[in-house]
Coordinates of C-alpha atoms in Angstrom, one line a residue:
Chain A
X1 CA 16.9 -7.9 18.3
X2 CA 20.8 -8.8 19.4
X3 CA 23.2 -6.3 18.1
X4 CA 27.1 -6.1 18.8
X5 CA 27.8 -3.1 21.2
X6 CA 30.8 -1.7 20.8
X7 CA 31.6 -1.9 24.6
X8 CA 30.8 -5.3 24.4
X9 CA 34.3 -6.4 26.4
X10 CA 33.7 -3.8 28.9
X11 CA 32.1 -5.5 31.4
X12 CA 35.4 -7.8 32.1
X13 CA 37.9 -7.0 34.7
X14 CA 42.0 -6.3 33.9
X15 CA 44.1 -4.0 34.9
X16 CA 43.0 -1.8 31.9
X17 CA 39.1 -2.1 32.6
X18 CA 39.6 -0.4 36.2
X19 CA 41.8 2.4 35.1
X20 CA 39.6 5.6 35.5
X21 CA 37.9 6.4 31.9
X22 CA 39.4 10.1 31.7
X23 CA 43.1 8.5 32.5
X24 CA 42.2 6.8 29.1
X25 CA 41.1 9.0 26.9
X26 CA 43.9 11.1 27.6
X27 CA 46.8 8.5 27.2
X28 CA 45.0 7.6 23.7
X29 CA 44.7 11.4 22.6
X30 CA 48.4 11.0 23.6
X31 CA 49.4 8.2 21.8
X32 CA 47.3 9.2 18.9
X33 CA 48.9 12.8 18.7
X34 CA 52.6 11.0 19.7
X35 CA 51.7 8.6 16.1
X36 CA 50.3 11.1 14.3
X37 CA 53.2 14.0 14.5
X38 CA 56.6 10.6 14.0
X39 CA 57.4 11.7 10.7
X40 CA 56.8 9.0 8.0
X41 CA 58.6 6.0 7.2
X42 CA 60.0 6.0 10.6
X43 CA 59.6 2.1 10.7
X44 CA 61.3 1.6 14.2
X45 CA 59.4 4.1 15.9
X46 CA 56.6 2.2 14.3
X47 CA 57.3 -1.0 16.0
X48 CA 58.1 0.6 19.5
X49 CA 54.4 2.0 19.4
X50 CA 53.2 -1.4 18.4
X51 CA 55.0 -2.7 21.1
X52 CA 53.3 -0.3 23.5
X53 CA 49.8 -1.4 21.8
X54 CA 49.8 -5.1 21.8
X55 CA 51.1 -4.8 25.8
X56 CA 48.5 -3.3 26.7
X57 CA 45.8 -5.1 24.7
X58 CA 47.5 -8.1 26.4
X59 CA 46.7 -6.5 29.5
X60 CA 43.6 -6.0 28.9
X61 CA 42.5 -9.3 27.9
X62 CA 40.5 -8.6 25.5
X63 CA 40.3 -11.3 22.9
X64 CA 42.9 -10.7 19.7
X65 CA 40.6 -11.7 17.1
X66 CA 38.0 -9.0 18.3
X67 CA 40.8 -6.5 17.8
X68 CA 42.2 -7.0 15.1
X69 CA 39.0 -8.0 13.2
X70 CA 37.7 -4.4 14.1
X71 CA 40.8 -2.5 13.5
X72 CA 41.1 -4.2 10.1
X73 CA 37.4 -2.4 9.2
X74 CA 39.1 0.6 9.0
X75 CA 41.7 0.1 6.4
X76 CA 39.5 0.4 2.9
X77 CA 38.4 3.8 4.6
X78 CA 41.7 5.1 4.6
X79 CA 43.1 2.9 1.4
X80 CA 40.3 5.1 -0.5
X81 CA 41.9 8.6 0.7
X82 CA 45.1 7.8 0.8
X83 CA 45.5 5.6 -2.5
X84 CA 46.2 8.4 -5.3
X85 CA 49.2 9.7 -3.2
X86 CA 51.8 7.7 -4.8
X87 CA 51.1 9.0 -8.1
X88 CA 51.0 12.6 -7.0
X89 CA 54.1 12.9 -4.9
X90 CA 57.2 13.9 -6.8
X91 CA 60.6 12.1 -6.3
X92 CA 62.0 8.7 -7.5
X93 CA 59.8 7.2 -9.6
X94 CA 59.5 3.6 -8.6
X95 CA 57.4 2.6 -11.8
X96 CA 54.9 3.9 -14.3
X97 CA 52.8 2.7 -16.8
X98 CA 50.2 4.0 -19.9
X99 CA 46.8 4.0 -19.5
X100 CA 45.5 5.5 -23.9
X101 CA 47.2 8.7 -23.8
X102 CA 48.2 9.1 -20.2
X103 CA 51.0 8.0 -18.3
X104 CA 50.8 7.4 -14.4
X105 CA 54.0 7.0 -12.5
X106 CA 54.3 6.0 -8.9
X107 CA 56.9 7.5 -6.7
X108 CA 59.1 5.7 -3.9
X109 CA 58.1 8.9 -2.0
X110 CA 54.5 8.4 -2.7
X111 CA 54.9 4.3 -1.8
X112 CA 56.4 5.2 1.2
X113 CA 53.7 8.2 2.3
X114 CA 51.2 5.4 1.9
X115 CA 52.4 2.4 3.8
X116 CA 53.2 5.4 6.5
X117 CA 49.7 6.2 6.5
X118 CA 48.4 2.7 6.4
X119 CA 50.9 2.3 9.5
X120 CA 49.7 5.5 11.6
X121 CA 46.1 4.8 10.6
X122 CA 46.3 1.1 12.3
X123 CA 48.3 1.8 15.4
X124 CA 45.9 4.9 16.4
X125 CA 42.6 2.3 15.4
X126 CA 44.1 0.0 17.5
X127 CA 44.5 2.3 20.7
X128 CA 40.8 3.2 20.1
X129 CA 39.8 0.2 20.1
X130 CA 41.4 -0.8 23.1
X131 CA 39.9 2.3 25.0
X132 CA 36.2 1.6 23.3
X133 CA 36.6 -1.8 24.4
X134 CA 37.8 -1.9 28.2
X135 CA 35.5 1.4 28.5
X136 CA 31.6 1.6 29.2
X137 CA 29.9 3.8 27.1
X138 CA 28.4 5.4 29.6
X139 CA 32.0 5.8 31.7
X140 CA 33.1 6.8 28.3
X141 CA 30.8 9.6 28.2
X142 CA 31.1 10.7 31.6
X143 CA 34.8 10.7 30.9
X144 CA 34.1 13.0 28.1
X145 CA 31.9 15.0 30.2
X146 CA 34.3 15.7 33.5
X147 CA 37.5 16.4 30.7
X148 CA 35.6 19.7 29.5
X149 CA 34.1 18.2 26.4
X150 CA 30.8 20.6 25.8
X151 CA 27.7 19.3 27.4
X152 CA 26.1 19.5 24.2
X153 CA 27.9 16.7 22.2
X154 CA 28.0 14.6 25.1
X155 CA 24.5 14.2 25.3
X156 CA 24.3 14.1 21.5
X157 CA 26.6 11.4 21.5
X158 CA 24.8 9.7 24.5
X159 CA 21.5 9.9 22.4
X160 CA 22.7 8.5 19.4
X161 CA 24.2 5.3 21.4
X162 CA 20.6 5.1 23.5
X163 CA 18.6 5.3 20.0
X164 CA 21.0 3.9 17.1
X165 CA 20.1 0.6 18.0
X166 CA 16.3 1.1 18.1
X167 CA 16.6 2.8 15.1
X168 CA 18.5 0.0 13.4
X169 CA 15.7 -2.4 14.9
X170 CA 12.8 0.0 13.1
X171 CA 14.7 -0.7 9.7
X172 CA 14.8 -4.5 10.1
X173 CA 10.9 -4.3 10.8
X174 CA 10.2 -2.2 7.6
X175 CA 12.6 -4.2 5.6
X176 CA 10.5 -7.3 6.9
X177 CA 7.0 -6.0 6.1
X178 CA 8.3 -5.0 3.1
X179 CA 9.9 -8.0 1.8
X180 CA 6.8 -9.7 3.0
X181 CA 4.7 -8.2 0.4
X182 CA 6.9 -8.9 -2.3
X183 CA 8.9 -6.6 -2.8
X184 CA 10.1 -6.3 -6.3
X185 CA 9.3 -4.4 -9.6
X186 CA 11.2 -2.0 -11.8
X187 CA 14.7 -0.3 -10.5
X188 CA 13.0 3.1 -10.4
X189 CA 9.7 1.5 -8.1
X190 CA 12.1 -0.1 -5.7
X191 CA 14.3 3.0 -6.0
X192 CA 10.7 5.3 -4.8
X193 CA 9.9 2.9 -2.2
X194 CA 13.2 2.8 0.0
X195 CA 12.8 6.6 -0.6
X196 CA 9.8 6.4 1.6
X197 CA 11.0 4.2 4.2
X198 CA 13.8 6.5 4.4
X199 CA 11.3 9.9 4.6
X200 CA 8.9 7.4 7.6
X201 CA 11.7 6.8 9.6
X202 CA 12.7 10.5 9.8
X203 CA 9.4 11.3 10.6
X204 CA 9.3 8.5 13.5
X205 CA 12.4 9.7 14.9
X206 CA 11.2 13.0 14.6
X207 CA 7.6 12.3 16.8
X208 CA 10.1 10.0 18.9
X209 CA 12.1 12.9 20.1
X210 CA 9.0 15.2 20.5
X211 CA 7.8 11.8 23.2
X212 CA 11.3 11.7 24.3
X213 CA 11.6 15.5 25.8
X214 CA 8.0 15.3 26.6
X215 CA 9.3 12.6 29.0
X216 CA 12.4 14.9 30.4
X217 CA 10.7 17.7 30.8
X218 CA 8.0 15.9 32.7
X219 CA 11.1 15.3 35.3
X220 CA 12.2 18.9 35.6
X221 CA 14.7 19.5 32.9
X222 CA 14.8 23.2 31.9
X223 CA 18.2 23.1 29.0
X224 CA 20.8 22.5 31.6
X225 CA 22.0 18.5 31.7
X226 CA 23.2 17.9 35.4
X227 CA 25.2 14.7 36.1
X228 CA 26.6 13.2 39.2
X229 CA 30.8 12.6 39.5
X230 CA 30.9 9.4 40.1
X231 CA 34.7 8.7 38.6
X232 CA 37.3 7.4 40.7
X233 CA 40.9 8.8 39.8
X234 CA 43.2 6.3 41.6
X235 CA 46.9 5.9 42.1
X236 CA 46.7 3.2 39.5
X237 CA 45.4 6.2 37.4
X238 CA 48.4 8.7 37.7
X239 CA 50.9 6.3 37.7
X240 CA 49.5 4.9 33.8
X241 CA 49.0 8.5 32.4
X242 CA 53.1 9.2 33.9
X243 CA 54.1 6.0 32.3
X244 CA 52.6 6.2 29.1
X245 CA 53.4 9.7 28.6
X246 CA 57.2 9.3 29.8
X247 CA 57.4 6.2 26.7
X248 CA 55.7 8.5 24.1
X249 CA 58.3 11.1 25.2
X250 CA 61.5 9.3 25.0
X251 CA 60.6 7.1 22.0
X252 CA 60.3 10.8 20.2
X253 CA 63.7 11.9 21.8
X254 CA 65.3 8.3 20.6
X255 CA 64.2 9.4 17.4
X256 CA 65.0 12.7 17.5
X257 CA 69.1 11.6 17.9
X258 CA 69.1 8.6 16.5
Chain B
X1 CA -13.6 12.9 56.3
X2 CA -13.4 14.9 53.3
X3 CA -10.7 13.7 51.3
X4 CA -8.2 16.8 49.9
X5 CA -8.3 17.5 46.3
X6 CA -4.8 16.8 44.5
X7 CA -5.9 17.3 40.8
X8 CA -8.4 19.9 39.9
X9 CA -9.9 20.4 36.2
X10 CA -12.6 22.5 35.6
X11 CA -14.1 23.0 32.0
X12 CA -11.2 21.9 29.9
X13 CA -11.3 21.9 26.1
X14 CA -8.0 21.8 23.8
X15 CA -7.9 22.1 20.0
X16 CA -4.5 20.4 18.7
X17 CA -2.6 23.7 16.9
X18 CA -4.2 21.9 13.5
X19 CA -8.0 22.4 14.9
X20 CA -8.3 19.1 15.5
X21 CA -10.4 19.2 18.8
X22 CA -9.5 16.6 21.2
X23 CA -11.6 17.7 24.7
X24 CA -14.4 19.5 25.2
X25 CA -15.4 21.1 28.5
X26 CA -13.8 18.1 30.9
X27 CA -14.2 18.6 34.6
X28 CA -12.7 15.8 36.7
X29 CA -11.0 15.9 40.3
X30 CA -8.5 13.5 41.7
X31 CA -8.1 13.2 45.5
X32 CA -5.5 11.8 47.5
X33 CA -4.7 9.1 48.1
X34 CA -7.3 7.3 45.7
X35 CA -6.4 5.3 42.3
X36 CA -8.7 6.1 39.8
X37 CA -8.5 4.5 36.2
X38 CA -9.0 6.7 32.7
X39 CA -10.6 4.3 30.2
X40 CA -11.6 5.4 26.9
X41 CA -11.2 3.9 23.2
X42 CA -8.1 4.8 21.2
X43 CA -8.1 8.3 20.2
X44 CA -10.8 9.7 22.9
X45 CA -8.7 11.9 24.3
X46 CA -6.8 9.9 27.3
X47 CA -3.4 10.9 26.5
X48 CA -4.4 14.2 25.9
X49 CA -6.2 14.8 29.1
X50 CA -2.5 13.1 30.7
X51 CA -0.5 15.4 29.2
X52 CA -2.3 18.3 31.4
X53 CA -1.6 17.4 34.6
X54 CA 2.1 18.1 35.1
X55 CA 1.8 21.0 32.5
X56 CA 3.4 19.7 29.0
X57 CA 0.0 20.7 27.6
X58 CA -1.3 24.2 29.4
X59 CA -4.9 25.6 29.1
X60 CA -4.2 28.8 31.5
X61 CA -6.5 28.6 34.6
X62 CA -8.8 25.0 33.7
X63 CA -6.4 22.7 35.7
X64 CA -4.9 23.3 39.5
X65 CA -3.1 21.2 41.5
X66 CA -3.6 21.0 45.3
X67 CA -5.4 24.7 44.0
X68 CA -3.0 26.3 42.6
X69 CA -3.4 26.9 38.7
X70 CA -0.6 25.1 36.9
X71 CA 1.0 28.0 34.8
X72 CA 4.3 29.0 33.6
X73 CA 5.9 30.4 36.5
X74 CA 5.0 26.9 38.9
X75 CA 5.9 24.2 36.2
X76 CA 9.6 22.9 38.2
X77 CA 7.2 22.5 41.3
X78 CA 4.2 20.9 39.3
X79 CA 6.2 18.4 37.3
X80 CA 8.2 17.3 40.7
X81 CA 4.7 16.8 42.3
X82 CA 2.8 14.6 39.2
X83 CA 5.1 12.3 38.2
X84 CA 3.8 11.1 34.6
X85 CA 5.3 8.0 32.8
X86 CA 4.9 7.5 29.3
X87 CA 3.5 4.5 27.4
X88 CA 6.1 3.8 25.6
X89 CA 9.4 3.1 27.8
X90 CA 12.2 3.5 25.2
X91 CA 10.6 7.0 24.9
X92 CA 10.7 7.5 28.7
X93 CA 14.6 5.6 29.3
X94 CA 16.8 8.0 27.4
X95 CA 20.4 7.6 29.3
X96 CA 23.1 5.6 29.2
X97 CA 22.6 3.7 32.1
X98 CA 19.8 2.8 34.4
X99 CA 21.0 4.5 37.2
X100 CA 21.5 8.0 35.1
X101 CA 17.9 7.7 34.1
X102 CA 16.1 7.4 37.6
X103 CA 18.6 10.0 38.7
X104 CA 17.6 12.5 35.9
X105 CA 14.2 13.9 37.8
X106 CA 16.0 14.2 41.3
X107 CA 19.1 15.7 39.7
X108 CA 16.9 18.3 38.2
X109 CA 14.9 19.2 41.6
X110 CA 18.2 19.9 42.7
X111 CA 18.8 17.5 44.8
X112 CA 22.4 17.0 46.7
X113 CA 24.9 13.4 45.5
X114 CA 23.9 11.7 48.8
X115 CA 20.0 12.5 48.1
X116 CA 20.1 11.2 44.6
X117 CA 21.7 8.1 45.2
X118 CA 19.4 7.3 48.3
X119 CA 16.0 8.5 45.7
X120 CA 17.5 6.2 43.1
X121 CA 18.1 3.3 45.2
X122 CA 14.4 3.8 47.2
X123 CA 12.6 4.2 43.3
X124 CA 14.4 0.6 42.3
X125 CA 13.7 -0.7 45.6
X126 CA 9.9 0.2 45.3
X127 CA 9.3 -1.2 41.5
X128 CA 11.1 -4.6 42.7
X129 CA 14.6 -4.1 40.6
X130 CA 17.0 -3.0 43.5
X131 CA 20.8 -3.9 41.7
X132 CA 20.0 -2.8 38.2
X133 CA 21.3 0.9 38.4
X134 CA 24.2 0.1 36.5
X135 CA 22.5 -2.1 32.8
X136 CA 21.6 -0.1 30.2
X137 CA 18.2 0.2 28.9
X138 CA 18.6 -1.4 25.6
X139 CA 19.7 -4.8 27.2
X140 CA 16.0 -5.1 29.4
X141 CA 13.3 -6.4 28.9
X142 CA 9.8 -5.0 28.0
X143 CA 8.6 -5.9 31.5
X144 CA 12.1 -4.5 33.3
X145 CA 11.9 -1.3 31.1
X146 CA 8.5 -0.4 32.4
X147 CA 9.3 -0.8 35.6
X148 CA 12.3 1.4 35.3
X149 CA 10.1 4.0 33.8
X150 CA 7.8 3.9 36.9
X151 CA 11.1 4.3 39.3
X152 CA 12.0 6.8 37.0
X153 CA 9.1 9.2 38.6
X154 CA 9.0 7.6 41.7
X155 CA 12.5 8.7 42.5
X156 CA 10.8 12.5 42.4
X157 CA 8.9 11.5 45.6
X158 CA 5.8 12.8 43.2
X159 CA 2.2 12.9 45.4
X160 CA 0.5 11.6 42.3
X161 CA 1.5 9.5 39.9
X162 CA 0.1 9.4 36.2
X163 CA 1.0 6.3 33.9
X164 CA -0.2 6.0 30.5
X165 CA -0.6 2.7 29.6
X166 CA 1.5 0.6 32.1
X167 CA 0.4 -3.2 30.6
X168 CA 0.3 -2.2 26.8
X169 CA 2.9 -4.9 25.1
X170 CA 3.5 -7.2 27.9
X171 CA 2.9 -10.9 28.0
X172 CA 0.4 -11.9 30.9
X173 CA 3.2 -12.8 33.4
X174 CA 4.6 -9.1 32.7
X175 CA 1.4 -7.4 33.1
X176 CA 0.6 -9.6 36.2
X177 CA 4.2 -8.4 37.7
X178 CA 3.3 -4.4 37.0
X179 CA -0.2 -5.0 39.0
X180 CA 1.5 -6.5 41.8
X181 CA 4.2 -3.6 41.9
X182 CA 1.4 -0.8 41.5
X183 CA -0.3 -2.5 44.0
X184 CA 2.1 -2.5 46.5
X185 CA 2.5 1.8 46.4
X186 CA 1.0 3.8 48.4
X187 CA 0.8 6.8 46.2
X188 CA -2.2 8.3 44.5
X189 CA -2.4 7.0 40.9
X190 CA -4.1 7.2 37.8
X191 CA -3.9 4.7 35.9
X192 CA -4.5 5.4 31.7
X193 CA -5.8 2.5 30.1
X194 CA -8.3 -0.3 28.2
X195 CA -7.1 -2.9 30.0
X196 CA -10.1 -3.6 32.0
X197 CA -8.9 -6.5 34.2
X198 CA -6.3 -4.4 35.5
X199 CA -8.6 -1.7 35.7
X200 CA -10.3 -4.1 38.2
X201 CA -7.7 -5.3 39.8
X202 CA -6.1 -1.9 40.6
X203 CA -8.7 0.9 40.7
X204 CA -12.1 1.7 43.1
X205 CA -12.9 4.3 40.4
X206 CA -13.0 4.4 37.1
X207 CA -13.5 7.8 34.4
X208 CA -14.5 6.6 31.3
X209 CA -13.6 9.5 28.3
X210 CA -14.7 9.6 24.9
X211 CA -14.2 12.1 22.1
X212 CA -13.4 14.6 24.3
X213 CA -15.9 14.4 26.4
X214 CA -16.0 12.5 30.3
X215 CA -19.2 9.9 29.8
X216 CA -19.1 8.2 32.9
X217 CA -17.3 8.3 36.2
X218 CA -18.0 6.6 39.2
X219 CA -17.6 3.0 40.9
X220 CA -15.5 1.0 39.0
X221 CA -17.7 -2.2 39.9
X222 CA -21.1 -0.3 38.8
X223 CA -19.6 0.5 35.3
X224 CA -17.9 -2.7 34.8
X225 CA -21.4 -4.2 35.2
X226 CA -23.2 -1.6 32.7
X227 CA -22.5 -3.7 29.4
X228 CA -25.1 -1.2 27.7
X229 CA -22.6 1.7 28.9
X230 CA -19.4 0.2 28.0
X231 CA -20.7 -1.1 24.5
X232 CA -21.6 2.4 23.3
X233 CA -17.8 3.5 23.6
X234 CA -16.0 0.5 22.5
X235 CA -14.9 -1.0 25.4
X236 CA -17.2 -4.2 25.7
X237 CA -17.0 -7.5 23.8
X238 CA -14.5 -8.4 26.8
X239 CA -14.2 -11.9 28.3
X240 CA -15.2 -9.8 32.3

């Protein structure tokens, strides 16, 4: 069955596709930490990051749509965390109203905490996008791999990309069978029976990783995962990270004296 | 001449850890250079017998390769000699990328960058998919992702090769394609299967086990023409 990969740009060819995957992931940590630690309602600063953002996904080529279809996925996530703060911050109060015996105010404060967070949540979405999209998975991973990150999670990670889409497959086919015979009944029937499904397909994945290490230790391995360095860290490469990182800096010192 | 002995078993029986007893007293040798089929009905003890030969499944003392006992202490060197492939490929292809994949058993043996890369490319080169070191395994085909299992072993260098199953869940063409790329190694195999017209195709001898036991092994052609033989364990009612 077709699925949408995540990496499915990755395979084009920009400026941003042949930067070295570890020269990515550390201007996005950067970018995300430079977001993350602008205090809020900083809407300039705001801007110049966007600015950053959509000049590089221009660069990248990577259709607009895509992005901002995917980074708008994000935003109910972070509405349902973030929504109560502008009734809980004190300040101003912008206006309230009663609810039976309650009253509920909402604070500029608050309002402006939120749209901050809205603001920071999109912009660091974005730049993970961007670096999902122009990067392999596998690159990705190796990336991960060669920047320190334990060997542990990286194989974790590289398991669960390997097998998430089989495993989404194995639903579909029980959900076929099943609807096939009709599936219907009383709430607490159904209820029982996707309870099963849910207890077979553990036990499949279960028996699939027995056959799966079966396989790799049938080709030596012994615990310790051992991968090749294949990366390529260019000129191209030192001269992005200097860039972006010299922006992130003086945007922060523009709004440091401004 | 008298060929050398690769694979020894002598007097192998194995009770699953629930007592469920899955071979009784099987003695079989596998010489080199020779490709000798395993046919049996489902649940005779094929696999089973399989997963002996490189060690995953260890009866101290009953199995030896080139006569040493496989034990504990000579598994690296066992499992980098019998290369075994899987039935199922998703099970066997568990990397990011193709190339990571037929690089795993190489990287493991210890093998240098330049030696990997040249394995890698000679394994893809030898199952007919030279170029495809970079796809991942979830975007092949059925076909492509057996074959990338075989080269997943045959980058090892192995002097036998085991493969459960190779045709299981191919079209004809597919199966047709793994014949011709089997046929074209010069490897000792054994081939685990039921699919007799392979079996024909592929293998001079043939071992026929069931429940637990080995009840024929000889000339493929001789036991292909005793129907009496392959009807009492379920493998006639076939169009040969």
């Amino acid at each position: 069955m077709k699925h949408s990969f995540i990496d499915q740009y990755s395979n084009r060819d920009s400026l941003i596709h042949r930067l070295d995957p570890r020269s990515k992931l550390v201007a996005t940590l950067a970018f995300i930490a430079a977001v993350a630690l602008t205090p809020s309602a900083g809407w300039l600063v705001y801007c110049l990051y966007f600015i950053i953002i959509a000049a590089l996904i221009l660069l990248s080529r990577v259709p607009l749509l895509y992005i901002s279809r995917r980074s708008l996925v994000i935003i109910p996530f972070v509405l349902l965390v973030a929504i109560f703060i502008p009734f809980f911050k004190e300040g101003e109060v912008a206006f309230g109203f009663n609810i039976w015996a309650w009253h509920l105010s909402l604070t500029h404060n608050g309002l402006q905490l939120l749209w901050s967070i809205l603001a920071k949540s999109w912009l660091s979405i974005l730049s993970l996008i961007l670096l999902t999209s122009t990067t392999g998975f596998a690159s990705l991973l190796k990336g991960l791999e060669q920047l320190r990150m334990p060997r542990v999670m990286v194989m974790l990670l590289s398991f669960m990309y390997r097998y998430i889409f089989l495993l989404t497959d194995e639903v579909m086919r029980m959900k076929q069978a099943r609807d096939s015979r009709n599936f219907g009944g009383k709430r607490l029937r159904q209820m029982s029976i996707v309870g099963n499904m849910i207890g077979t397909l553990f036990i499949r994945s279960y028996e699939r990783g027995e056959r799966v290490y079966a396989a790799m230790v049938s080709r030596g391995f012994d615990g310790h995962s051992r991968t090749l360095d294949r990366l390529h860290f260019s000129r191209l490469d030192t001269c992005f990270i200097t860039a972006i990182i010299l922006v992130l800096v003086c945007i922060n010192l523009f709004n440091l004296y401004y | 001449m008298i060929m050398q002995e690769l694979i020894t078993i002598e007097n192998l029986s194995f009770s699953y850890p629930d007592g469920q007893k899955a071979l009784t007293d099987v003695s079989l040798g596998i010489y080199k250079g020779e490709s000798v089929a395993i046919v049996g009905p489902n649940g005779a003890g094929k696999s089973t017998l399989v997963l002996h030969f490189n060690g995953i499944l260890r009866s101290n003392g009953h199995v030896k390769l080139l006569g040493k006992p496989v034990d504990d202490n000579n598994l690296r060197w066992v499992r980098s000699r019998v290369g075994l492939v899987f039935q199922n490929p998703d099970d066997q292809l568990f990397s990011p990328t193709v190339f990571d994949d037929v690089a795993f058993g190489p990287m493991n043996m210890g093998y240098s960058k330049a030696e990997v890369e040249q394995a890698v490319k000679m394994a893809l080169g030898l199952v007919g998919m030279p170029g495809f070191e970079k796809r991942s395994p979830h975007h092949l085909s059925v076909g492509e992702k057996k074959r990338i299992a075989m080269a997943t072993v045959l980058s090892m260098s192995p002097e036998v090769l085991v493969i459960d199953e190779p045709t299981s869940n191919l079209d004809p063409r597919g199966k047709w394609d793994i014949i011709e790329v089997l046929k074209g190694l010069s490897v000792t195999r054994v081939i685990v299967s039921h699919d007799l017209e392979m079996v024909r195709e592929l293998c001079p001898r043939m071992v026929i086990i069931d429940r637990g036991r080995v009840a024929a092994d000889g000339n493929t052609a001789d036991i292909l023409a005793d129907k009496k033989l392959l009807a009492a364990h379920g493998l006639a009612a076939c169009s040969l």
